[in-house]
mmCIF file of N, CA and C in Angstrom:
data_model
loop_
_atom_site.group_PDB
_atom_site.id
_atom_site.type_symbol
_atom_site.label_atom_id
_atom_site.label_comp_id
_atom_site.label_asym_id
_atom_site.label_seq_id
_atom_site.Cartn_x
_atom_site.Cartn_y
_atom_site.Cartn_z
ATOM 1 N N MET A 1 0.823 -1.193 0.000
ATOM 2 C CA MET A 1 0.000 0.000 0.000
ATOM 3 C C MET A 1 0.869 1.260 0.000
ATOM 4 N N VAL A 2 1.888 1.308 0.861
ATOM 5 C CA VAL A 2 2.775 2.459 0.914
ATOM 6 C C VAL A 2 3.588 2.546 -0.375
ATOM 7 N N MET A 3 4.075 1.392 -0.856
ATOM 8 C CA MET A 3 4.836 1.391 -2.104
ATOM 9 C C MET A 3 3.979 1.867 -3.269
ATOM 10 N N ASP A 4 2.712 1.517 -3.265
ATOM 11 C CA ASP A 4 1.809 1.964 -4.325
ATOM 12 C C ASP A 4 1.709 3.487 -4.327
ATOM 13 N N LYS A 5 1.575 4.083 -3.165
ATOM 14 C CA LYS A 5 1.450 5.536 -3.071
ATOM 15 C C LYS A 5 2.749 6.234 -3.473
ATOM 16 N N ILE A 6 3.873 5.675 -3.066
ATOM 17 C CA ILE A 6 5.162 6.249 -3.461
ATOM 18 C C ILE A 6 5.333 6.170 -4.975
ATOM 19 N N ALA A 7 5.015 5.013 -5.546
ATOM 20 C CA ALA A 7 5.146 4.831 -6.991
ATOM 21 C C ALA A 7 4.222 5.777 -7.748
ATOM 22 N N LEU A 8 2.987 5.920 -7.293
ATOM 23 C CA LEU A 8 2.053 6.828 -7.958
ATOM 24 C C LEU A 8 2.503 8.279 -7.839
ATOM 25 N N THR A 9 3.057 8.655 -6.694
ATOM 26 C CA THR A 9 3.568 10.012 -6.519
ATOM 27 C C THR A 9 4.711 10.288 -7.477
ATOM 28 N N LEU A 10 5.641 9.329 -7.598
ATOM 29 C CA LEU A 10 6.747 9.502 -8.533
ATOM 30 C C LEU A 10 6.257 9.573 -9.972
ATOM 31 N N LEU A 11 5.228 8.790 -10.306
ATOM 32 C CA LEU A 11 4.689 8.848 -11.661
ATOM 33 C C LEU A 11 4.009 10.184 -11.943
ATOM 34 N N ILE A 12 3.356 10.743 -10.961
ATOM 35 C CA ILE A 12 2.740 12.057 -11.144
ATOM 36 C C ILE A 12 3.823 13.108 -11.381
ATOM 37 N N ILE A 13 4.887 13.061 -10.587
ATOM 38 C CA ILE A 13 6.005 13.991 -10.776
ATOM 39 C C ILE A 13 6.607 13.812 -12.168
ATOM 40 N N GLY A 14 6.817 12.563 -12.567
ATOM 41 C CA GLY A 14 7.367 12.298 -13.890
ATOM 42 C C GLY A 14 6.442 12.755 -15.002
ATOM 43 N N GLY A 15 5.147 12.537 -14.823
ATOM 44 C CA GLY A 15 4.185 12.978 -15.827
ATOM 45 C C GLY A 15 4.138 14.491 -15.964
ATOM 46 N N LEU A 16 4.192 15.183 -14.833
ATOM 47 C CA LEU A 16 4.221 16.646 -14.888
ATOM 48 C C LEU A 16 5.500 17.142 -15.550
ATOM 49 N N ASN A 17 6.614 16.468 -15.267
ATOM 50 C CA ASN A 17 7.875 16.842 -15.899
ATOM 51 C C ASN A 17 7.799 16.648 -17.412
ATOM 52 N N TRP A 18 7.269 15.483 -17.857
ATOM 53 C CA TRP A 18 7.151 15.242 -19.293
ATOM 54 C C TRP A 18 6.160 16.204 -19.931
ATOM 55 N N GLY A 19 5.130 16.581 -19.206
ATOM 56 C CA GLY A 19 4.195 17.578 -19.718
ATOM 57 C C GLY A 19 4.875 18.917 -19.937
ATOM 58 N N SER A 20 5.738 19.311 -18.999
ATOM 59 C CA SER A 20 6.460 20.575 -19.163
ATOM 60 C C SER A 20 7.469 20.485 -20.308
ATOM 61 N N VAL A 21 8.042 19.297 -20.532
ATOM 62 C CA VAL A 21 8.948 19.123 -21.673
ATOM 63 C C VAL A 21 8.156 19.248 -22.973
ATOM 64 N N GLY A 22 7.006 18.615 -23.044
ATOM 65 C CA GLY A 22 6.206 18.652 -24.260
ATOM 66 C C GLY A 22 5.618 20.016 -24.568
ATOM 67 N N LEU A 23 5.141 20.709 -23.549
ATOM 68 C CA LEU A 23 4.486 21.996 -23.767
ATOM 69 C C LEU A 23 5.459 23.160 -23.853
ATOM 70 N N PHE A 24 6.480 23.131 -23.008
ATOM 71 C CA PHE A 24 7.360 24.298 -22.881
ATOM 72 C C PHE A 24 8.825 24.021 -23.209
ATOM 73 N N GLN A 25 9.143 22.787 -23.573
ATOM 74 C CA GLN A 25 10.521 22.367 -23.817
ATOM 75 C C GLN A 25 11.405 22.696 -22.606
ATOM 76 N N PHE A 26 10.857 22.434 -21.421
ATOM 77 C CA PHE A 26 11.573 22.712 -20.171
ATOM 78 C C PHE A 26 11.564 21.459 -19.307
ATOM 79 N N ASP A 27 12.748 20.929 -19.047
ATOM 80 C CA ASP A 27 12.904 19.732 -18.214
ATOM 81 C C ASP A 27 13.224 20.184 -16.799
ATOM 82 N N LEU A 28 12.221 20.138 -15.932
ATOM 83 C CA LEU A 28 12.380 20.621 -14.561
ATOM 84 C C LEU A 28 13.398 19.799 -13.782
ATOM 85 N N VAL A 29 13.416 18.492 -13.989
ATOM 86 C CA VAL A 29 14.374 17.631 -13.281
ATOM 87 C C VAL A 29 15.795 18.008 -13.681
ATOM 88 N N ALA A 30 16.039 18.143 -14.969
ATOM 89 C CA ALA A 30 17.374 18.516 -15.441
ATOM 90 C C ALA A 30 17.761 19.905 -14.931
ATOM 91 N N PHE A 31 16.810 20.826 -14.943
ATOM 92 C CA PHE A 31 17.080 22.180 -14.466
ATOM 93 C C PHE A 31 17.444 22.179 -12.984
ATOM 94 N N ALA A 32 16.690 21.436 -12.186
ATOM 95 C CA ALA A 32 16.892 21.437 -10.736
ATOM 96 C C ALA A 32 18.112 20.635 -10.303
ATOM 97 N N CYS A 33 18.540 19.699 -11.148
ATOM 98 C CA CYS A 33 19.600 18.777 -10.719
ATOM 99 C C CYS A 33 20.894 18.919 -11.512
ATOM 100 N N GLY A 34 21.051 19.980 -12.265
ATOM 101 C CA GLY A 34 22.314 20.216 -12.934
ATOM 102 C C GLY A 34 22.469 19.551 -14.280
ATOM 103 N N GLY A 35 21.397 19.346 -15.005
ATOM 104 C CA GLY A 35 21.463 18.755 -16.337
ATOM 105 C C GLY A 35 20.920 17.346 -16.366
ATOM 106 N N SER A 36 20.518 16.919 -17.553
ATOM 107 C CA SER A 36 19.899 15.602 -17.670
ATOM 108 C C SER A 36 20.900 14.470 -17.528
ATOM 109 N N GLY A 37 22.184 14.768 -17.670
ATOM 110 C CA GLY A 37 23.206 13.731 -17.540
ATOM 111 C C GLY A 37 23.795 13.614 -16.154
ATOM 112 N N SER A 38 23.383 14.482 -15.242
ATOM 113 C CA SER A 38 23.944 14.412 -13.896
ATOM 114 C C SER A 38 23.455 13.154 -13.180
ATOM 115 N N MET A 39 24.205 12.737 -12.204
ATOM 116 C CA MET A 39 23.890 11.495 -11.492
ATOM 117 C C MET A 39 22.527 11.577 -10.808
ATOM 118 N N ILE A 40 22.224 12.686 -10.170
ATOM 119 C CA ILE A 40 20.946 12.783 -9.451
ATOM 120 C C ILE A 40 19.769 12.784 -10.421
ATOM 121 N N SER A 41 19.925 13.426 -11.583
ATOM 122 C CA SER A 41 18.859 13.389 -12.589
ATOM 123 C C SER A 41 18.638 11.969 -13.073
ATOM 124 N N ARG A 42 19.706 11.258 -13.314
ATOM 125 C CA ARG A 42 19.591 9.880 -13.773
ATOM 126 C C ARG A 42 18.924 8.999 -12.727
ATOM 127 N N VAL A 43 19.219 9.246 -11.455
ATOM 128 C CA VAL A 43 18.575 8.489 -10.373
ATOM 129 C C VAL A 43 17.075 8.779 -10.355
ATOM 130 N N ILE A 44 16.711 10.046 -10.496
ATOM 131 C CA ILE A 44 15.290 10.414 -10.498
ATOM 132 C C ILE A 44 14.579 9.784 -11.687
ATOM 133 N N TYR A 45 15.184 9.872 -12.881
ATOM 134 C CA TYR A 45 14.578 9.264 -14.066
ATOM 135 C C TYR A 45 14.425 7.755 -13.882
ATOM 136 N N THR A 46 15.422 7.124 -13.277
ATOM 137 C CA THR A 46 15.362 5.676 -13.040
ATOM 138 C C THR A 46 14.255 5.331 -12.058
ATOM 139 N N LEU A 47 14.125 6.110 -10.990
ATOM 140 C CA LEU A 47 13.069 5.859 -10.008
ATOM 141 C C LEU A 47 11.681 6.027 -10.627
ATOM 142 N N VAL A 48 11.524 7.014 -11.492
ATOM 143 C CA VAL A 48 10.236 7.203 -12.172
ATOM 144 C C VAL A 48 9.948 6.008 -13.079
ATOM 145 N N GLY A 49 10.962 5.532 -13.781
ATOM 146 C CA GLY A 49 10.785 4.366 -14.637
ATOM 147 C C GLY A 49 10.437 3.114 -13.857
ATOM 148 N N LEU A 50 11.116 2.901 -12.743
ATOM 149 C CA LEU A 50 10.808 1.751 -11.891
ATOM 150 C C LEU A 50 9.406 1.867 -11.300
ATOM 151 N N SER A 51 9.000 3.088 -10.992
ATOM 152 C CA SER A 51 7.643 3.310 -10.483
ATOM 153 C C SER A 51 6.604 2.924 -11.527
ATOM 154 N N ALA A 52 6.899 3.217 -12.787
ATOM 155 C CA ALA A 52 5.974 2.839 -13.858
ATOM 156 C C ALA A 52 5.842 1.326 -13.941
ATOM 157 N N VAL A 53 6.960 0.629 -13.821
ATOM 158 C CA VAL A 53 6.916 -0.838 -13.844
ATOM 159 C C VAL A 53 6.115 -1.353 -12.656
ATOM 160 N N TRP A 54 6.323 -0.770 -11.490
ATOM 161 C CA TRP A 54 5.580 -1.177 -10.293
ATOM 162 C C TRP A 54 4.083 -0.944 -10.494
ATOM 163 N N CYS A 55 3.715 0.196 -11.080
ATOM 164 C CA CYS A 55 2.300 0.530 -11.240
ATOM 165 C C CYS A 55 1.602 -0.338 -12.278
ATOM 166 N N VAL A 56 2.350 -0.974 -13.166
ATOM 167 C CA VAL A 56 1.736 -1.929 -14.087
ATOM 168 C C VAL A 56 1.073 -3.043 -13.290
ATOM 169 N N THR A 57 1.668 -3.415 -12.160
ATOM 170 C CA THR A 57 1.091 -4.483 -11.341
ATOM 171 C C THR A 57 -0.254 -4.073 -10.747
ATOM 172 N N LEU A 58 -0.487 -2.771 -10.605
ATOM 173 C CA LEU A 58 -1.774 -2.311 -10.071
ATOM 174 C C LEU A 58 -2.930 -2.708 -10.988
ATOM 175 N N LEU A 59 -2.647 -2.815 -12.267
ATOM 176 C CA LEU A 59 -3.688 -3.173 -13.226
ATOM 177 C C LEU A 59 -4.160 -4.610 -13.070
ATOM 178 N N PHE A 60 -3.309 -5.465 -12.506
ATOM 179 C CA PHE A 60 -3.602 -6.886 -12.469
ATOM 180 C C PHE A 60 -3.890 -7.418 -11.061
ATOM 181 N N ARG A 61 -3.954 -6.548 -10.100
ATOM 182 C CA ARG A 61 -4.247 -6.984 -8.736
ATOM 183 C C ARG A 61 -5.753 -7.107 -8.534
ATOM 184 N N ASP A 62 -6.145 -8.151 -7.814
ATOM 185 C CA ASP A 62 -7.547 -8.335 -7.454
ATOM 186 C C ASP A 62 -7.722 -7.951 -5.995
ATOM 187 N N ARG A 63 -8.091 -6.705 -5.780
ATOM 188 C CA ARG A 63 -8.315 -6.225 -4.418
ATOM 189 C C ARG A 63 -9.642 -5.486 -4.376
ATOM 190 N N ASP A 64 -10.359 -5.735 -3.319
ATOM 191 C CA ASP A 64 -11.582 -4.995 -3.080
ATOM 192 C C ASP A 64 -11.238 -3.838 -2.148
ATOM 193 N N PRO A 65 -11.424 -2.579 -2.575
ATOM 194 C CA PRO A 65 -11.046 -1.441 -1.730
ATOM 195 C C PRO A 65 -11.723 -1.444 -0.365
ATOM 196 N N VAL A 66 -12.918 -2.004 -0.261
ATOM 197 C CA VAL A 66 -13.618 -2.037 1.020
ATOM 198 C C VAL A 66 -12.922 -3.004 1.976
ATOM 199 N N GLU A 67 -12.510 -4.165 1.485
ATOM 200 C CA GLU A 67 -11.830 -5.146 2.314
ATOM 201 C C GLU A 67 -10.476 -4.642 2.780
ATOM 202 N N GLU A 68 -9.802 -3.837 1.962
ATOM 203 C CA GLU A 68 -8.464 -3.361 2.276
ATOM 204 C C GLU A 68 -8.453 -2.428 3.474
ATOM 205 N N ARG A 69 -9.522 -1.712 3.708
ATOM 206 C CA ARG A 69 -9.587 -0.734 4.803
ATOM 207 C C ARG A 69 -9.800 -1.382 6.163
ATOM 208 N N ARG A 70 -10.198 -2.619 6.206
ATOM 209 C CA ARG A 70 -10.517 -3.289 7.486
ATOM 210 C C ARG A 70 -9.281 -3.669 8.228
#
């Protein structure tokens, strides 16, 4: 449950970043972390990618949201 929320948060950040790249040609991660080739930018991009892989599993899980809250 916690991993799901972390992964979704990272995907939202990544999606907003890609939206800014598409609309404004501005990469916020690269700007904030010293370029797209810097180590910290690469770590962030990798974490967003891993989050996407993790969130694919959300599509195939059989969970009832009501049962999960108990």
